[in-house]
mmCIF file of C-alpha atoms in Angstrom:
data_model
loop_
_atom_site.group_PDB
_atom_site.id
_atom_site.type_symbol
_atom_site.label_atom_id
_atom_site.label_comp_id
_atom_site.label_asym_id
_atom_site.label_seq_id
_atom_site.Cartn_x
_atom_site.Cartn_y
_atom_site.Cartn_z
ATOM 1 C CA MET A 1 -9.579 19.541 -18.513
ATOM 2 C CA ALA A 2 -13.315 20.309 -18.365
ATOM 3 C CA ASP A 3 -13.760 17.646 -15.671
ATOM 4 C CA VAL A 4 -11.007 19.214 -13.568
ATOM 5 C CA ASP A 5 -12.542 22.655 -13.953
ATOM 6 C CA ALA A 6 -15.932 21.263 -12.926
ATOM 7 C CA GLU A 7 -14.403 19.592 -9.876
ATOM 8 C CA LEU A 8 -12.605 22.784 -8.878
ATOM 9 C CA ALA A 9 -15.863 24.721 -9.209
ATOM 10 C CA GLN A 10 -17.645 22.086 -7.112
ATOM 11 C CA MET A 11 -14.991 22.355 -4.399
ATOM 12 C CA ALA A 12 -15.374 26.145 -4.376
ATOM 13 C CA ARG A 13 -19.142 25.719 -3.926
ATOM 14 C CA VAL A 14 -18.600 23.239 -1.060
ATOM 15 C CA LEU A 15 -16.292 25.747 0.638
ATOM 16 C CA ASN A 16 -18.779 28.557 -0.118
ATOM 17 C CA VAL A 17 -16.211 30.707 -1.927
ATOM 18 C CA ALA A 18 -16.330 32.206 -5.409
ATOM 19 C CA ASP A 19 -12.921 30.799 -6.281
ATOM 20 C CA LEU A 20 -10.634 28.326 -4.522
ATOM 21 C CA ASP A 21 -7.968 31.049 -4.421
ATOM 22 C CA ASN A 22 -10.226 32.779 -1.884
ATOM 23 C CA HIS A 23 -9.799 29.907 0.586
ATOM 24 C CA PRO A 24 -6.643 29.462 2.719
ATOM 25 C CA GLY A 25 -6.197 25.849 1.586
ATOM 26 C CA GLY A 26 -7.585 26.421 -1.884
ATOM 27 C CA ALA A 27 -4.293 26.249 -3.770
ATOM 28 C CA ARG A 28 -3.450 22.944 -2.115
ATOM 29 C CA LEU A 29 -6.908 21.524 -2.863
ATOM 30 C CA ALA A 30 -6.658 22.632 -6.495
ATOM 31 C CA ALA A 31 -3.225 21.009 -6.801
ATOM 32 C CA MET A 32 -4.650 17.802 -5.313
ATOM 33 C CA VAL A 33 -7.518 17.714 -7.833
ATOM 34 C CA ARG A 34 -5.135 18.298 -10.743
ATOM 35 C CA SER A 35 -2.776 15.618 -9.462
ATOM 36 C CA MET A 36 -5.614 13.123 -9.056
ATOM 37 C CA ALA A 37 -6.757 13.839 -12.606
ATOM 38 C CA ALA A 38 -3.239 13.245 -13.925
ATOM 39 C CA ASP A 39 -2.573 10.132 -11.791
ATOM 40 C CA GLY A 40 -5.906 8.537 -12.480
ATOM 41 C CA ARG A 41 -8.708 7.660 -10.132
ATOM 42 C CA GLY A 42 -10.043 4.545 -11.769
ATOM 43 C CA ARG A 43 -10.069 1.239 -9.989
ATOM 44 C CA GLY A 44 -7.274 -0.099 -12.229
ATOM 45 C CA ASP A 45 -5.022 2.966 -12.106
ATOM 46 C CA PRO A 46 -1.607 2.216 -10.588
ATOM 47 C CA ILE A 47 -1.703 4.885 -7.887
ATOM 48 C CA ARG A 48 -4.959 3.534 -6.515
ATOM 49 C CA GLU A 49 -3.976 -0.136 -6.818
ATOM 50 C CA ILE A 50 -0.538 0.240 -5.245
ATOM 51 C CA PHE A 51 -1.934 2.044 -2.216
ATOM 52 C CA GLY A 52 -4.616 -0.627 -1.972
ATOM 53 C CA ARG A 53 -1.989 -3.335 -2.248
ATOM 54 C CA LEU A 54 0.059 -1.773 0.549
ATOM 55 C CA GLY A 55 -3.069 -1.652 2.678
ATOM 56 C CA ASP A 56 -4.070 -5.269 2.192
ATOM 57 C CA LYS A 57 -3.402 -7.908 4.791
ATOM 58 C CA TRP A 58 -0.373 -9.618 3.217
ATOM 59 C CA SER A 59 1.377 -7.678 0.446
ATOM 60 C CA THR A 60 3.449 -5.332 2.588
ATOM 61 C CA LEU A 61 4.584 -8.235 4.743
ATOM 62 C CA LEU A 62 5.598 -10.137 1.601
ATOM 63 C CA LEU A 63 7.598 -7.136 0.381
ATOM 64 C CA LEU A 64 9.354 -6.925 3.750
ATOM 65 C CA LEU A 65 10.170 -10.628 3.740
ATOM 66 C CA LEU A 66 11.392 -10.591 0.140
ATOM 67 C CA GLY A 67 13.591 -7.641 1.083
ATOM 68 C CA ALA A 68 15.725 -10.213 2.918
ATOM 69 C CA GLY A 69 16.297 -12.136 -0.312
ATOM 70 C CA PRO A 70 14.618 -14.536 -2.720
ATOM 71 C CA PHE A 71 12.471 -17.347 -1.340
ATOM 72 C CA ARG A 72 10.470 -20.258 -2.632
ATOM 73 C CA HIS A 73 6.696 -20.319 -2.238
ATOM 74 C CA ALA A 74 6.623 -22.818 0.646
ATOM 75 C CA THR A 75 9.359 -20.970 2.520
ATOM 76 C CA LEU A 76 7.513 -17.659 2.142
ATOM 77 C CA ARG A 77 4.364 -19.261 3.479
ATOM 78 C CA ARG A 78 6.218 -20.556 6.552
ATOM 79 C CA LEU A 79 7.914 -17.185 7.086
ATOM 80 C CA VAL A 80 4.578 -15.379 6.961
ATOM 81 C CA GLY A 81 3.209 -17.834 9.516
ATOM 82 C CA ALA A 82 6.221 -17.246 11.751
ATOM 83 C CA VAL A 83 5.897 -13.439 11.850
ATOM 84 C CA ALA A 84 2.185 -12.708 11.362
ATOM 85 C CA ASP A 85 -0.109 -12.339 14.344
ATOM 86 C CA GLU A 86 -3.074 -13.183 12.161
ATOM 87 C CA ALA A 87 -3.969 -16.638 11.012
ATOM 88 C CA ARG A 88 -1.556 -18.246 8.590
ATOM 89 C CA ILE A 89 -1.803 -17.288 4.952
ATOM 90 C CA SER A 90 -3.435 -19.885 2.747
ATOM 91 C CA GLN A 91 -1.551 -21.236 -0.235
ATOM 92 C CA ARG A 92 -4.146 -19.724 -2.555
ATOM 93 C CA MET A 93 -3.941 -16.275 -0.934
ATOM 94 C CA LEU A 94 -0.147 -16.337 -1.048
ATOM 95 C CA THR A 95 -0.271 -17.217 -4.744
ATOM 96 C CA LEU A 96 -2.795 -14.424 -5.435
ATOM 97 C CA ARG A 97 -0.745 -11.818 -3.584
ATOM 98 C CA LEU A 98 2.507 -12.874 -5.254
ATOM 99 C CA ARG A 99 0.831 -12.752 -8.681
ATOM 100 C CA SER A 100 -0.484 -9.249 -7.970
ATOM 101 C CA LEU A 101 2.960 -8.083 -6.891
ATOM 102 C CA GLU A 102 4.474 -9.724 -9.962
ATOM 103 C CA ARG A 103 1.870 -8.130 -12.252
ATOM 104 C CA ASP A 104 2.773 -4.688 -10.867
ATOM 105 C CA GLY A 105 6.475 -5.323 -11.502
ATOM 106 C CA LEU A 106 7.421 -5.476 -7.831
ATOM 107 C CA VAL A 107 8.235 -9.177 -7.609
ATOM 108 C CA ASP A 108 10.028 -11.431 -10.052
ATOM 109 C CA ARG A 109 9.063 -15.099 -10.359
ATOM 110 C CA ARG A 110 11.933 -17.326 -11.421
ATOM 111 C CA VAL A 111 11.366 -20.909 -12.509
ATOM 112 C CA THR A 112 14.290 -23.338 -12.402
ATOM 113 C CA PRO A 113 13.728 -26.115 -14.950
ATOM 114 C CA THR A 114 14.171 -29.082 -12.637
ATOM 115 C CA VAL A 115 11.886 -32.005 -11.931
ATOM 116 C CA PRO A 116 9.729 -30.838 -10.268
ATOM 117 C CA PRO A 117 10.285 -27.192 -11.306
ATOM 118 C CA GLN A 118 11.484 -24.888 -8.536
ATOM 119 C CA VAL A 119 9.887 -21.464 -8.314
ATOM 120 C CA GLU A 120 11.551 -18.623 -6.450
ATOM 121 C CA TYR A 121 10.286 -15.109 -5.794
ATOM 122 C CA ALA A 122 12.472 -12.023 -5.458
ATOM 123 C CA LEU A 123 11.991 -8.269 -5.383
ATOM 124 C CA THR A 124 12.640 -6.408 -8.595
ATOM 125 C CA ALA A 125 14.525 -3.111 -8.564
ATOM 126 C CA MET A 126 11.157 -1.347 -8.512
ATOM 127 C CA GLY A 127 10.037 -3.549 -5.604
ATOM 128 C CA GLN A 128 13.209 -2.657 -3.703
ATOM 129 C CA ASP A 129 12.537 1.022 -4.347
ATOM 130 C CA LEU A 130 8.980 0.684 -3.030
ATOM 131 C CA LEU A 131 10.263 -1.257 -0.020
ATOM 132 C CA ALA A 132 12.598 1.656 0.802
ATOM 133 C CA GLN A 133 9.549 3.959 0.821
ATOM 134 C CA VAL A 134 7.598 1.539 3.038
ATOM 135 C CA GLU A 135 10.543 1.345 5.431
ATOM 136 C CA GLY A 136 10.599 5.161 5.523
ATOM 137 C CA LEU A 137 6.936 5.164 6.531
ATOM 138 C CA MET A 138 7.669 2.512 9.150
ATOM 139 C CA ASP A 139 10.463 4.729 10.530
ATOM 140 C CA TRP A 140 7.953 7.586 10.772
ATOM 141 C CA VAL A 141 5.564 5.372 12.741
ATOM 142 C CA ARG A 142 8.396 4.305 15.064
ATOM 143 C CA ARG A 143 9.406 7.934 15.680
ATOM 144 C CA HIS A 144 5.803 8.862 16.497
ATOM 145 C CA HIS A 145 4.861 5.648 18.317
ATOM 146 C CA ALA A 146 4.515 7.251 21.762
ATOM 147 C CA ALA A 147 2.608 10.250 20.391
ATOM 148 C CA ILE A 148 0.184 7.980 18.507
ATOM 149 C CA LEU A 149 -0.482 5.917 21.634
ATOM 150 C CA ALA A 150 -0.961 9.100 23.683
ATOM 151 C CA ALA A 151 -3.422 10.487 21.118
ATOM 152 C CA ARG A 152 -5.359 7.226 21.187
ATOM 153 C CA ALA A 153 -5.506 7.313 24.979
ATOM 154 C CA ARG A 154 -6.764 10.927 24.912
ATOM 155 C CA PHE A 155 -9.371 10.011 22.319
ATOM 156 C CA HIS A 156 -10.489 6.993 24.308
ATOM 157 C CA ASP A 157 -10.640 8.973 27.579
ATOM 158 C CA SER A 158 -12.616 11.840 26.060
ATOM 159 C CA GLY A 159 -14.881 9.660 23.952
ATOM 160 C CA PRO A 160 -15.983 10.598 20.470
ATOM 161 C CA GLU A 161 -18.254 13.613 20.349
ATOM 162 C CA ASP A 162 -20.346 12.728 17.311
#
């Protein structure tokens, strides 16, 4: 709690107010600091890692593809290559991303004991829940697509001022 109090005091100093309550956005900033303290800020804390995972080059695409159903490794690799504008995903990178998603409980890896063994990847219930949130964000982007492009054009036409 002492760390949170110190951070709140620091924020008040940055805003040049005696107390965050004296700033119009102070209550929201204080709530954010308390939430960050509760959620964790460390490199390995789930809130930080999941947002990082969603921002990496391949994980969100893998979640979207696995939302269509379970797939084997080779099929996933071909699907990524079919829909990604970037270069194809390497086998190693696909394995790393799938392991990370599996470690976080978002993807299930199922091994069928055949010769050779068949490995299939599928979303877990938690992965499906996260995918629903991602799809909600994608819907937001679609709804604001024209406004985003217009803002970019205005920014480009005016040029940055710094």
